[in-house]
PDB file of C-alpha atoms and ligand atoms in Angstrom:
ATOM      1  CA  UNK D 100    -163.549 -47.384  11.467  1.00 71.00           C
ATOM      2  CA  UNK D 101    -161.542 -47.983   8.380  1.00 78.00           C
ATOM      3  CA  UNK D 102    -163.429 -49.959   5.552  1.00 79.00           C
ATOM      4  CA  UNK D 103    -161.121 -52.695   5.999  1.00 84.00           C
ATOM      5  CA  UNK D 104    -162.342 -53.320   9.570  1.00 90.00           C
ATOM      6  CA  UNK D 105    -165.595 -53.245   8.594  1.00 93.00           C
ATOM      7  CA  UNK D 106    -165.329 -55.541   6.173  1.00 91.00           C
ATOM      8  CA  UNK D 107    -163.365 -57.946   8.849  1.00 91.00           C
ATOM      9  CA  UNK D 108    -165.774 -57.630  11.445  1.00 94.00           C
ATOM     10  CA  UNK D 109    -168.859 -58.559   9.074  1.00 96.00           C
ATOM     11  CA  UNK D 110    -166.452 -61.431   8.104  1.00 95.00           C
ATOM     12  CA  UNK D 111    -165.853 -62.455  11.643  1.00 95.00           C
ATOM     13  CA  UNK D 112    -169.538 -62.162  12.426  1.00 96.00           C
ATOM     14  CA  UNK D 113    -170.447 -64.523   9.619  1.00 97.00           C
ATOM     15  CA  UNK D 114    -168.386 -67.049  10.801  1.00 97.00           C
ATOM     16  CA  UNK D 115    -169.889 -66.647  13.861  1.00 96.00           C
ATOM     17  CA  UNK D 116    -173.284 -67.090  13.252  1.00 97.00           C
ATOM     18  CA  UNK D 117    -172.511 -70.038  10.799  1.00 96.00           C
ATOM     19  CA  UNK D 118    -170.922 -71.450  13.761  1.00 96.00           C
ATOM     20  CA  UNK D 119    -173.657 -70.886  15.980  1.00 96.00           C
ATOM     21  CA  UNK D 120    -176.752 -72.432  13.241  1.00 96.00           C
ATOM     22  CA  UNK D 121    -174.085 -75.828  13.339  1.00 96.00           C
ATOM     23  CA  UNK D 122    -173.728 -76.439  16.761  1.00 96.00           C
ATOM     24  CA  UNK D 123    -177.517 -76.091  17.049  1.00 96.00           C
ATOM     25  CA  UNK D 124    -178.582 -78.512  14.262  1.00 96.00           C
ATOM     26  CA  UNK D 125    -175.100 -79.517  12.829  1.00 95.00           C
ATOM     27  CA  UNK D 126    -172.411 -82.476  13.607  1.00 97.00           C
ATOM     28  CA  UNK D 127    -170.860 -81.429  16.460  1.00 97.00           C
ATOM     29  CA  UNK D 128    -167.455 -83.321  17.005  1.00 97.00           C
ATOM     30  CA  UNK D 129    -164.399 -82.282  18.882  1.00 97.00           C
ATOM     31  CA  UNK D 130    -161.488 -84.780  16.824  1.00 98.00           C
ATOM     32  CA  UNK D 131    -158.218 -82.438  16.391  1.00 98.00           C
ATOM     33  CA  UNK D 132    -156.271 -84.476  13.666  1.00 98.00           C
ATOM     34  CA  UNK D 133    -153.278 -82.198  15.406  1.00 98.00           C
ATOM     35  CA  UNK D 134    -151.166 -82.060  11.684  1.00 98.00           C
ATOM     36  CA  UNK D 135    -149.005 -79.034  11.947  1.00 97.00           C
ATOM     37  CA  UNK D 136    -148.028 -78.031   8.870  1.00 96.00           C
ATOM     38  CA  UNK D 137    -146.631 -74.732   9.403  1.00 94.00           C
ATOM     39  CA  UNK D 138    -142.987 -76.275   9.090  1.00 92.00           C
ATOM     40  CA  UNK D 139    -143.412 -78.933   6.659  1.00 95.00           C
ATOM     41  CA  UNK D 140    -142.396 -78.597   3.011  1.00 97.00           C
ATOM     42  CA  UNK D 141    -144.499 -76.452   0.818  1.00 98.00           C
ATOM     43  CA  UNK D 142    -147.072 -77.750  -2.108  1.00 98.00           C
ATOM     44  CA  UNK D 143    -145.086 -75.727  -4.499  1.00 98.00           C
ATOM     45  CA  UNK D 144    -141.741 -77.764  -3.808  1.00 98.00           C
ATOM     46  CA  UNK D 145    -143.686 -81.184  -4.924  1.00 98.00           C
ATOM     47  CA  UNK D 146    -145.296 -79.004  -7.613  1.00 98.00           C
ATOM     48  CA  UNK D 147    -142.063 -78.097  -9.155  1.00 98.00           C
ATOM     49  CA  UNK D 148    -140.390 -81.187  -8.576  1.00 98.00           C
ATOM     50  CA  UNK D 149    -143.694 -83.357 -10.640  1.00 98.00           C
ATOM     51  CA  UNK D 150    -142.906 -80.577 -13.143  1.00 98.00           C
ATOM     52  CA  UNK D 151    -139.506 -80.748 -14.030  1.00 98.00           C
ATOM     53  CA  UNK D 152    -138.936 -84.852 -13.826  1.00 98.00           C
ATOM     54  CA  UNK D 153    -142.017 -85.090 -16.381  1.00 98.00           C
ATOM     55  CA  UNK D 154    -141.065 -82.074 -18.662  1.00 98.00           C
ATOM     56  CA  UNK D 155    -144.421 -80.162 -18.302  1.00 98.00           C
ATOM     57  CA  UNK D 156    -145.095 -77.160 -20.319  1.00 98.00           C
ATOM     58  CA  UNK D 157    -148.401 -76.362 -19.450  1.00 98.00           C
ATOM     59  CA  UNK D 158    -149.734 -75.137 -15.868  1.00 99.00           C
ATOM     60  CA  UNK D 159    -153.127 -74.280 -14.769  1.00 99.00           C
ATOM     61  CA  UNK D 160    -154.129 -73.018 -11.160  1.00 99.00           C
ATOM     62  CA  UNK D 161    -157.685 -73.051 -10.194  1.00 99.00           C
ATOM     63  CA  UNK D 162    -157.861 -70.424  -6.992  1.00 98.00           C
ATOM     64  CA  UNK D 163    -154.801 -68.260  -6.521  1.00 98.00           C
ATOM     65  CA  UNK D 164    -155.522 -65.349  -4.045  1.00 98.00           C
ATOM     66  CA  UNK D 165    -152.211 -63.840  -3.105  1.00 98.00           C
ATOM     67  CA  UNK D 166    -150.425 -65.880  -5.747  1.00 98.00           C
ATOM     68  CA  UNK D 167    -148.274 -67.669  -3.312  1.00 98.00           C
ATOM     69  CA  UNK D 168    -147.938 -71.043  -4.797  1.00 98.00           C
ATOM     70  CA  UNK D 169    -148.802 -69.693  -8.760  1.00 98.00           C
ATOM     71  CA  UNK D 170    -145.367 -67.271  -8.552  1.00 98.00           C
ATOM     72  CA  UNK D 171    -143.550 -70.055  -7.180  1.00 98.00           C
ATOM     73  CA  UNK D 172    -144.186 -72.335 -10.260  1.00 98.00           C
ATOM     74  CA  UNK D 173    -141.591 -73.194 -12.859  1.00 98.00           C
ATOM     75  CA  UNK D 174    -143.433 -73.373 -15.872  1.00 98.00           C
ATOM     76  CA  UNK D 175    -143.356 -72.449 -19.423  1.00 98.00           C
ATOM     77  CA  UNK D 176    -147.213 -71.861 -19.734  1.00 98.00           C
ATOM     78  CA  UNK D 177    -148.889 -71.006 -17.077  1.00 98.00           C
ATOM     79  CA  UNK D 178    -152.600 -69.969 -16.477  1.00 98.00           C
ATOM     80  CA  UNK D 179    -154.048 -69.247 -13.272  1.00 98.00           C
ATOM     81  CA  UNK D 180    -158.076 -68.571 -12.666  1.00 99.00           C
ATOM     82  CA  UNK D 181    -159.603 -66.233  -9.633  1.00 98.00           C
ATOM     83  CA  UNK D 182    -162.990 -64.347  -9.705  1.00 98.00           C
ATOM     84  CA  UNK D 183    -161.072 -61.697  -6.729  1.00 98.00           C
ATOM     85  CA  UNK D 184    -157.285 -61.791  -7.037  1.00 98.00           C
ATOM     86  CA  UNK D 185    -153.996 -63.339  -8.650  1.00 98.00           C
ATOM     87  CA  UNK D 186    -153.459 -65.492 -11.069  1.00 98.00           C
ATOM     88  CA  UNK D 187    -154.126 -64.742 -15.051  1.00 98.00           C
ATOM     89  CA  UNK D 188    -157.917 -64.781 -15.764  1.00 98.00           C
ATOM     90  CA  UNK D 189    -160.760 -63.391 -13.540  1.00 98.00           C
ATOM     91  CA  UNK D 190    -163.541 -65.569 -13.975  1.00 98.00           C
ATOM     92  CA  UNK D 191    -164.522 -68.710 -12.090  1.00 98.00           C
ATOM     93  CA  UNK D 192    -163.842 -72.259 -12.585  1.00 98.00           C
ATOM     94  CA  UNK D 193    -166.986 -72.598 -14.104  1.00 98.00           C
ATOM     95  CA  UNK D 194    -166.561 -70.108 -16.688  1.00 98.00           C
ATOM     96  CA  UNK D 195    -163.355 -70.624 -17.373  1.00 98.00           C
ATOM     97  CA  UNK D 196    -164.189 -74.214 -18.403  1.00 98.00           C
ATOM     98  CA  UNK D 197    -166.813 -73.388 -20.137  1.00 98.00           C
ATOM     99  CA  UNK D 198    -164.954 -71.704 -22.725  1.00 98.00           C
ATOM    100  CA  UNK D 199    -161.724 -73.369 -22.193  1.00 98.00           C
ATOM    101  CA  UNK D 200    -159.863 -75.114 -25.265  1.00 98.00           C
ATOM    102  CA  UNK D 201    -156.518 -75.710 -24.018  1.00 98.00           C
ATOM    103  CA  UNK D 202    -154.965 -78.866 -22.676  1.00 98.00           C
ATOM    104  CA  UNK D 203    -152.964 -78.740 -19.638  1.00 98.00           C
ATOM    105  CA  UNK D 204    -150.061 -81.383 -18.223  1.00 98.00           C
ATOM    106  CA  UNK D 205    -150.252 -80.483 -14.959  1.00 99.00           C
ATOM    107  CA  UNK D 206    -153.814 -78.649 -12.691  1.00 99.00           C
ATOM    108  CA  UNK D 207    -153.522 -77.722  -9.381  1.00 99.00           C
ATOM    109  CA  UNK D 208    -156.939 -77.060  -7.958  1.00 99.00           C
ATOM    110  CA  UNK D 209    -157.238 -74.950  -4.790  1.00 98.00           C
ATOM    111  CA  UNK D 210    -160.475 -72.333  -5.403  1.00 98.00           C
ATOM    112  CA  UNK D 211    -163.952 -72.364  -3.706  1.00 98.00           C
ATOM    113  CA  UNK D 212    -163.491 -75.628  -1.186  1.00 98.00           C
ATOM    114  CA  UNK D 213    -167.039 -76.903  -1.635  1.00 98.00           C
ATOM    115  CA  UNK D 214    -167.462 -80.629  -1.909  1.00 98.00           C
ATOM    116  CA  UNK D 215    -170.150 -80.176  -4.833  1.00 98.00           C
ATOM    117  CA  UNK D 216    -167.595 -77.326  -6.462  1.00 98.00           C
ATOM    118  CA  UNK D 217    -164.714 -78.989  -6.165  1.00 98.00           C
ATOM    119  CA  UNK D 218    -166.158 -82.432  -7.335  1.00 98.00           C
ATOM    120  CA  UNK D 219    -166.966 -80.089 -10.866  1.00 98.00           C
ATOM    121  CA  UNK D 220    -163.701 -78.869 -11.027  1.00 98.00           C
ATOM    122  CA  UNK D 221    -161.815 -82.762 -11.093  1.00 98.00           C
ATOM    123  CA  UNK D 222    -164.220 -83.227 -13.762  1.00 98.00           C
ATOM    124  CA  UNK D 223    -163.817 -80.396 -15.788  1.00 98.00           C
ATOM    125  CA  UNK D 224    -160.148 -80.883 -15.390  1.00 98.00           C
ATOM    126  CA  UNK D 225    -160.185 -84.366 -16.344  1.00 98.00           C
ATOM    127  CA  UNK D 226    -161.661 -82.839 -19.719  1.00 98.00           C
ATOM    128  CA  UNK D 227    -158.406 -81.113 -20.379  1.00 98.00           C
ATOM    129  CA  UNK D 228    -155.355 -82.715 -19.045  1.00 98.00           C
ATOM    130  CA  UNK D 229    -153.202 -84.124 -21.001  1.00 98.00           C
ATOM    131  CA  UNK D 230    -152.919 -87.727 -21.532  1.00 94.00           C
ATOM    132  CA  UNK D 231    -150.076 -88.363 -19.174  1.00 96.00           C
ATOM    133  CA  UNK D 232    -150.992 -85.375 -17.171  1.00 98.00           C
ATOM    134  CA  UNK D 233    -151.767 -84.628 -12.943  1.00 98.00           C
ATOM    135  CA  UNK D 234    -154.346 -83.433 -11.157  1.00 98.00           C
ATOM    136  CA  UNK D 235    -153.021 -82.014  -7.870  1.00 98.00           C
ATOM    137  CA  UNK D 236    -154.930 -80.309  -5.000  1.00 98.00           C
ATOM    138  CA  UNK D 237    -154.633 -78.760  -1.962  1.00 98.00           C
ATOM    139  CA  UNK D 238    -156.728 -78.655   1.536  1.00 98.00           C
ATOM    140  CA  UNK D 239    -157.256 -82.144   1.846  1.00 98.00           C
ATOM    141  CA  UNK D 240    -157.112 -82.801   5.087  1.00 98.00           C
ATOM    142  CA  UNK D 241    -158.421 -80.519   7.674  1.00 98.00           C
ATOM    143  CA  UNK D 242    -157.658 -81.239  11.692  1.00 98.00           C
ATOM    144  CA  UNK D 243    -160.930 -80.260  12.864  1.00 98.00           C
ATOM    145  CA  UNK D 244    -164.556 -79.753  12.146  1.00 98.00           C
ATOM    146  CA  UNK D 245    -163.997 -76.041  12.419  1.00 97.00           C
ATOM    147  CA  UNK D 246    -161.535 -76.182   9.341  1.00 97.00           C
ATOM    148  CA  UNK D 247    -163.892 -78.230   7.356  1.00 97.00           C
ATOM    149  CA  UNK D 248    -167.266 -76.697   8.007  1.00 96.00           C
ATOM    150  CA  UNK D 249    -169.454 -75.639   5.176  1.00 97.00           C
ATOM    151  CA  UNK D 250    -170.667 -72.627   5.334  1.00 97.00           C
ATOM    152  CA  UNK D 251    -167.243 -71.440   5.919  1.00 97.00           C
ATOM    153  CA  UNK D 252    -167.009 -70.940  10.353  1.00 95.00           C
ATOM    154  CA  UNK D 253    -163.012 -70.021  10.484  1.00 91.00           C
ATOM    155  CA  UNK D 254    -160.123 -68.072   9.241  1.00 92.00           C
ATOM    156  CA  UNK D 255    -158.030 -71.096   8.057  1.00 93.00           C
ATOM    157  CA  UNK D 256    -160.393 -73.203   6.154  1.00 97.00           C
ATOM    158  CA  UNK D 257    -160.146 -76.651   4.122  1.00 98.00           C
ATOM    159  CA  UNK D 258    -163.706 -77.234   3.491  1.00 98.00           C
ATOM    160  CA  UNK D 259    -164.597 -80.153   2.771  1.00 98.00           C
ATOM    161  CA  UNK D 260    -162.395 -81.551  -0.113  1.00 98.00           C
ATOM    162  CA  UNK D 261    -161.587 -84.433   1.266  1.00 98.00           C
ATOM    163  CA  UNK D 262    -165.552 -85.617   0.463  1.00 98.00           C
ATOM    164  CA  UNK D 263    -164.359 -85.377  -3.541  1.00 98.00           C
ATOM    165  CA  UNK D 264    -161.291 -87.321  -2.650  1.00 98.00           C
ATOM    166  CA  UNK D 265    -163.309 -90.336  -0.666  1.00 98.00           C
ATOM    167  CA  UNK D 266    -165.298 -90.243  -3.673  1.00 98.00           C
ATOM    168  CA  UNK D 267    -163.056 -90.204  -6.785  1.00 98.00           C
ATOM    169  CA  UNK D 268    -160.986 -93.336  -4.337  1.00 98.00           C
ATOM    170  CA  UNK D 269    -164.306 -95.634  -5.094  1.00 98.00           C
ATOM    171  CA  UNK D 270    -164.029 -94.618  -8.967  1.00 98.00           C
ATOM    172  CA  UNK D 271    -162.388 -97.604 -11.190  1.00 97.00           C
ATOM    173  CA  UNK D 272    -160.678 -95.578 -13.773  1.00 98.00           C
ATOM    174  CA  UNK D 273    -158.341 -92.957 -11.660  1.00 98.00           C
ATOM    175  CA  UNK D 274    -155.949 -93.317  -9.108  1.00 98.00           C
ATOM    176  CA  UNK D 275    -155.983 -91.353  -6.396  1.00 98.00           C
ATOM    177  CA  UNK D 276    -153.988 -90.463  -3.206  1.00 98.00           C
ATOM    178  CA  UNK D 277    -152.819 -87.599  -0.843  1.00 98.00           C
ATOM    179  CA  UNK D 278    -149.758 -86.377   0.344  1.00 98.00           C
ATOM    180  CA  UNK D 279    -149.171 -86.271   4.149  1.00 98.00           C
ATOM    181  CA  UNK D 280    -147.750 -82.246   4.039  1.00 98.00           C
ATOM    182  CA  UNK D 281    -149.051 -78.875   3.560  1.00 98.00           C
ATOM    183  CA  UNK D 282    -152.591 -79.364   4.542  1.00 98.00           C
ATOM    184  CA  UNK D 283    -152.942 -82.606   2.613  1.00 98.00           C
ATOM    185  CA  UNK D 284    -151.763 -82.485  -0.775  1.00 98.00           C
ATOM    186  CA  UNK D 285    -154.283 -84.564  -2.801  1.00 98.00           C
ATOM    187  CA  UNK D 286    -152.742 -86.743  -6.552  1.00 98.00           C
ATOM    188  CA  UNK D 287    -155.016 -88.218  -9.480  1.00 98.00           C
ATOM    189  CA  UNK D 288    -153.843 -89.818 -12.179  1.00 98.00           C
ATOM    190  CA  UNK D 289    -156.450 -91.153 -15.287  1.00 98.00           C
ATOM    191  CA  UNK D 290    -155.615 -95.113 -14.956  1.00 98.00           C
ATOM    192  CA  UNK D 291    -157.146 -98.311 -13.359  1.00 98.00           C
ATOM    193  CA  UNK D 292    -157.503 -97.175  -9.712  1.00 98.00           C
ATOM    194  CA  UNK D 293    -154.768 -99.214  -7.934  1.00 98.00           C
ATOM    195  CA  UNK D 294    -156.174 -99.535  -4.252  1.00 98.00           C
ATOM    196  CA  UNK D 295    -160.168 -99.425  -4.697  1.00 98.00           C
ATOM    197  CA  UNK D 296    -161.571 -98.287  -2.228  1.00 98.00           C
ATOM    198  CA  UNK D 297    -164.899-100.296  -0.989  1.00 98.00           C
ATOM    199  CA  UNK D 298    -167.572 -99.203   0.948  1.00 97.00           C
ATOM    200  CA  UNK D 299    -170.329-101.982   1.996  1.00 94.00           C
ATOM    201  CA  UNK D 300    -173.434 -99.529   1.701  1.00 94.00           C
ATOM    202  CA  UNK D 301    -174.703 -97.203  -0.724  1.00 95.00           C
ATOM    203  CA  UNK D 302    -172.900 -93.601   0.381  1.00 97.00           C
ATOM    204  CA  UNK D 303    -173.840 -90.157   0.150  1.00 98.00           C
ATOM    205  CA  UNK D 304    -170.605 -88.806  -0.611  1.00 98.00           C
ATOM    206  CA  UNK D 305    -172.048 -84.875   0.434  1.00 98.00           C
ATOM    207  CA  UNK D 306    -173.465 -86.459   3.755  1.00 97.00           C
ATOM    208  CA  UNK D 307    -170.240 -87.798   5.389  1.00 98.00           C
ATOM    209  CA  UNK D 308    -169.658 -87.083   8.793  1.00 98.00           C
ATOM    210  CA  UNK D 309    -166.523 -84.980  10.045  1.00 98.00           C
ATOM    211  CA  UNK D 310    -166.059 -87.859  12.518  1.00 98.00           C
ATOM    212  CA  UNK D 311    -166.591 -90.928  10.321  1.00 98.00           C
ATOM    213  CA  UNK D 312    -163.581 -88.880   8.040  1.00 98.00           C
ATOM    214  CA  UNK D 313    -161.111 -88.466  11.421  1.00 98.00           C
ATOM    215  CA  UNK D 314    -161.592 -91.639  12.001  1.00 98.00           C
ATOM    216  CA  UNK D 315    -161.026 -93.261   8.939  1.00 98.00           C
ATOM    217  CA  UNK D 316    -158.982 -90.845   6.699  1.00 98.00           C
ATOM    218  CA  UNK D 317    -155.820 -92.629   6.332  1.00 98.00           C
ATOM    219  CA  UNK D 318    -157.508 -95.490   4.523  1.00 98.00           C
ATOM    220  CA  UNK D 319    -160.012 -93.393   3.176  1.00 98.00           C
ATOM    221  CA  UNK D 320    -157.754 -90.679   1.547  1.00 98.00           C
ATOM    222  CA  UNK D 321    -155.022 -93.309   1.080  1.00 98.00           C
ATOM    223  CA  UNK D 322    -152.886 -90.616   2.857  1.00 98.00           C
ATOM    224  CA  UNK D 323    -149.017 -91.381   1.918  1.00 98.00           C
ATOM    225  CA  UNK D 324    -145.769 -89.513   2.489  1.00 98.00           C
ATOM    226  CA  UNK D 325    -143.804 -87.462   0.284  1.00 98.00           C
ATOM    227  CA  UNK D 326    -141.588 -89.928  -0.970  1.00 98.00           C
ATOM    228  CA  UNK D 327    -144.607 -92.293  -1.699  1.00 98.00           C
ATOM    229  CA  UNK D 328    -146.846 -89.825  -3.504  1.00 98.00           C
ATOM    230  CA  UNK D 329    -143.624 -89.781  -5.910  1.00 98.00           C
ATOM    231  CA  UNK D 330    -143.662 -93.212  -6.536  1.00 98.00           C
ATOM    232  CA  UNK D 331    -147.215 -93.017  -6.922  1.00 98.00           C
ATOM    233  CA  UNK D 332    -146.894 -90.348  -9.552  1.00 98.00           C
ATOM    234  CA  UNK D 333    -144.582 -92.584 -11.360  1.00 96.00           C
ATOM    235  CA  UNK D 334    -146.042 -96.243 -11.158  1.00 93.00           C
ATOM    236  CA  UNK D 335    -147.915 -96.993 -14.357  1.00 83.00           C
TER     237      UNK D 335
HETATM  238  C1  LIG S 299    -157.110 -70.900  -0.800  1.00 91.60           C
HETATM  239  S1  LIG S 299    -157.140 -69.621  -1.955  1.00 91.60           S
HETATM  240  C2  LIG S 299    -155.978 -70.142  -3.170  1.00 91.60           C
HETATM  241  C3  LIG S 299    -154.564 -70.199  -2.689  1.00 91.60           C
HETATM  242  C4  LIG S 299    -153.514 -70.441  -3.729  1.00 91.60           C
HETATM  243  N1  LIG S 299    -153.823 -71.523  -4.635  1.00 91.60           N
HETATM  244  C5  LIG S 299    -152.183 -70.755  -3.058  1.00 91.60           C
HETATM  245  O1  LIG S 299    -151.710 -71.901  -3.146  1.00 91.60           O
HETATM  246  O2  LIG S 299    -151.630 -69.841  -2.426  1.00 91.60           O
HETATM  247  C6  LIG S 299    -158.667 -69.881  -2.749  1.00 91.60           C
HETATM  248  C7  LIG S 299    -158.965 -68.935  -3.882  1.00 91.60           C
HETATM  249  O3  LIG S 299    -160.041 -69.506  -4.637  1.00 91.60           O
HETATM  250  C8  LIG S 299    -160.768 -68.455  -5.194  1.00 91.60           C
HETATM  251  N2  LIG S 299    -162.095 -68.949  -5.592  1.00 91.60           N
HETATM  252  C9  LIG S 299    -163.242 -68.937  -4.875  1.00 91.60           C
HETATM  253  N3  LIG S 299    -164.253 -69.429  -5.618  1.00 91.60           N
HETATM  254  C10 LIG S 299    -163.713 -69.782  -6.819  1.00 91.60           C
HETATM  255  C11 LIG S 299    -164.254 -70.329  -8.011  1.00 91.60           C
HETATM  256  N4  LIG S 299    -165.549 -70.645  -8.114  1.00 91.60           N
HETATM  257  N5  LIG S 299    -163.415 -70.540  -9.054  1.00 91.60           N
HETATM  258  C12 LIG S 299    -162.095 -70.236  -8.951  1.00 91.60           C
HETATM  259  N6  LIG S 299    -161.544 -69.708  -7.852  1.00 91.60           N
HETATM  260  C13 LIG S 299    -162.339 -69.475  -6.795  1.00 91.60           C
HETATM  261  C14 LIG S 299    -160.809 -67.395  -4.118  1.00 91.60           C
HETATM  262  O4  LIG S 299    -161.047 -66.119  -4.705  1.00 91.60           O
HETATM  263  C15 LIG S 299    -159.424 -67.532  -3.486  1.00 91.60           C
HETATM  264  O5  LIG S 299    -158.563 -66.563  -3.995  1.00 91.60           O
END
């Protein structure tokens, strides 16, 4: 057996068992949002396009892998973080930001897809965008529990983003919504949130159900088309 097969078949078998341990004591739900995305336009398109209208120079990439959306980018500076592969800098999120100084206009955040992660990365970022600068990322909207299941259960995987999205929607002072393409496209923008959202008890953003999300994630992720997630880029 090659190492590469090895390594896939421990893979697979992790999944496997993290599988099995949820469907014993986990949320077992059997929703398939049924988005296929496979033929939709591509995060890099909306990426480039948010680029060029607002003149950004600077362009930093949080999880890159096989560089597929980082070589795709049109911009001037561009900085792209990975602990494994691709990108500019191998170190995580975490210590990148810990010793970053730059400023970025535009952050696209797509690395480990961990509510509690991913929740420190939207803040860290908020720390160095640029005043009129956009926070974009990816994943946002799974189609089934499979997709979104932490630990990881499944080759294509979302995680659970979406629980930093319902959260920042309840924050105030940033505006936040996602684009209906590319496995949900998520937008924030630092200014007065413009569509609140209001839950009527206290909520555990980590504890959220898979259901109460498939249920509810059009008002909960204020889920928009593409044309709409351009306007909302723009409005003031
Ligand atoms: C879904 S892939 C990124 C895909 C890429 N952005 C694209 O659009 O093609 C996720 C990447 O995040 C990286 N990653 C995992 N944990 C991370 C962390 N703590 N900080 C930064 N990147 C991380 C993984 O190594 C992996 O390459």
């Amino acid at each position: 057996m090659k190492p590469g097969s090895i390594l896939q078949a421990i893979t697979e078998y992790k999944y496997k068992y993290n599988q099995s341990v949820r469907l014993l004591f986990g949320e077992k739900c059997d929703i398939n949002l049924g988005f296929d995305w496979s033929q939709g336009t591509k995060r890099w398109k909306l990426i480039n396009q948010v680029i060029q209208k607002y003149n950004y120079q600077s362009y930093l990439e949080i999880g890159c892998a096989y560089d597929d959306c980082f070589k795709r980018v049109n911009c001037s500076h561009k900085v792209g973080v990975d602990p494994s592969i691709g990108g500019t800098i191998r170190k995580t999120s975490d210590d990148f930001f810990a010793s970053n100084k730059d400023k970025f206009d535009f952050i696209f955040i797509d690395g480990l897809h961990e509510y509690h992660q991913v929740k420190k990365d939207i803040l860290n970022s908020l720390n160095c965008l640029q005043e009129n600068g956009i926070i974009m990322l990816h994943d946002c909207l799974p189609n089934r529990i499979e997709e979104q299941a932490v630990p990881r259960e499944n080759g294509v995987w979302n995680g659970d983003v979406w629980k930093a999205i319902v959260e920042l929607r309840t924050y105030d002072n940033l505006d936040t919504a996602v684009c209906l393409m590319d496995c949900g496209v998520g937008a924030i923008k630092k200014r007065k949130n413009s569509d609140i959202l209001k839950f009527d008890r206290e909520i555990n953003f980590a504890k959220l159900k898979f259901s109460e999300y498939a249920n509810n994630y059009a008002q909960w992720l204020r889920t928009i088309e593409y044309n709409d997630m351009l306007e909302f880029i723009d409005s003031k």
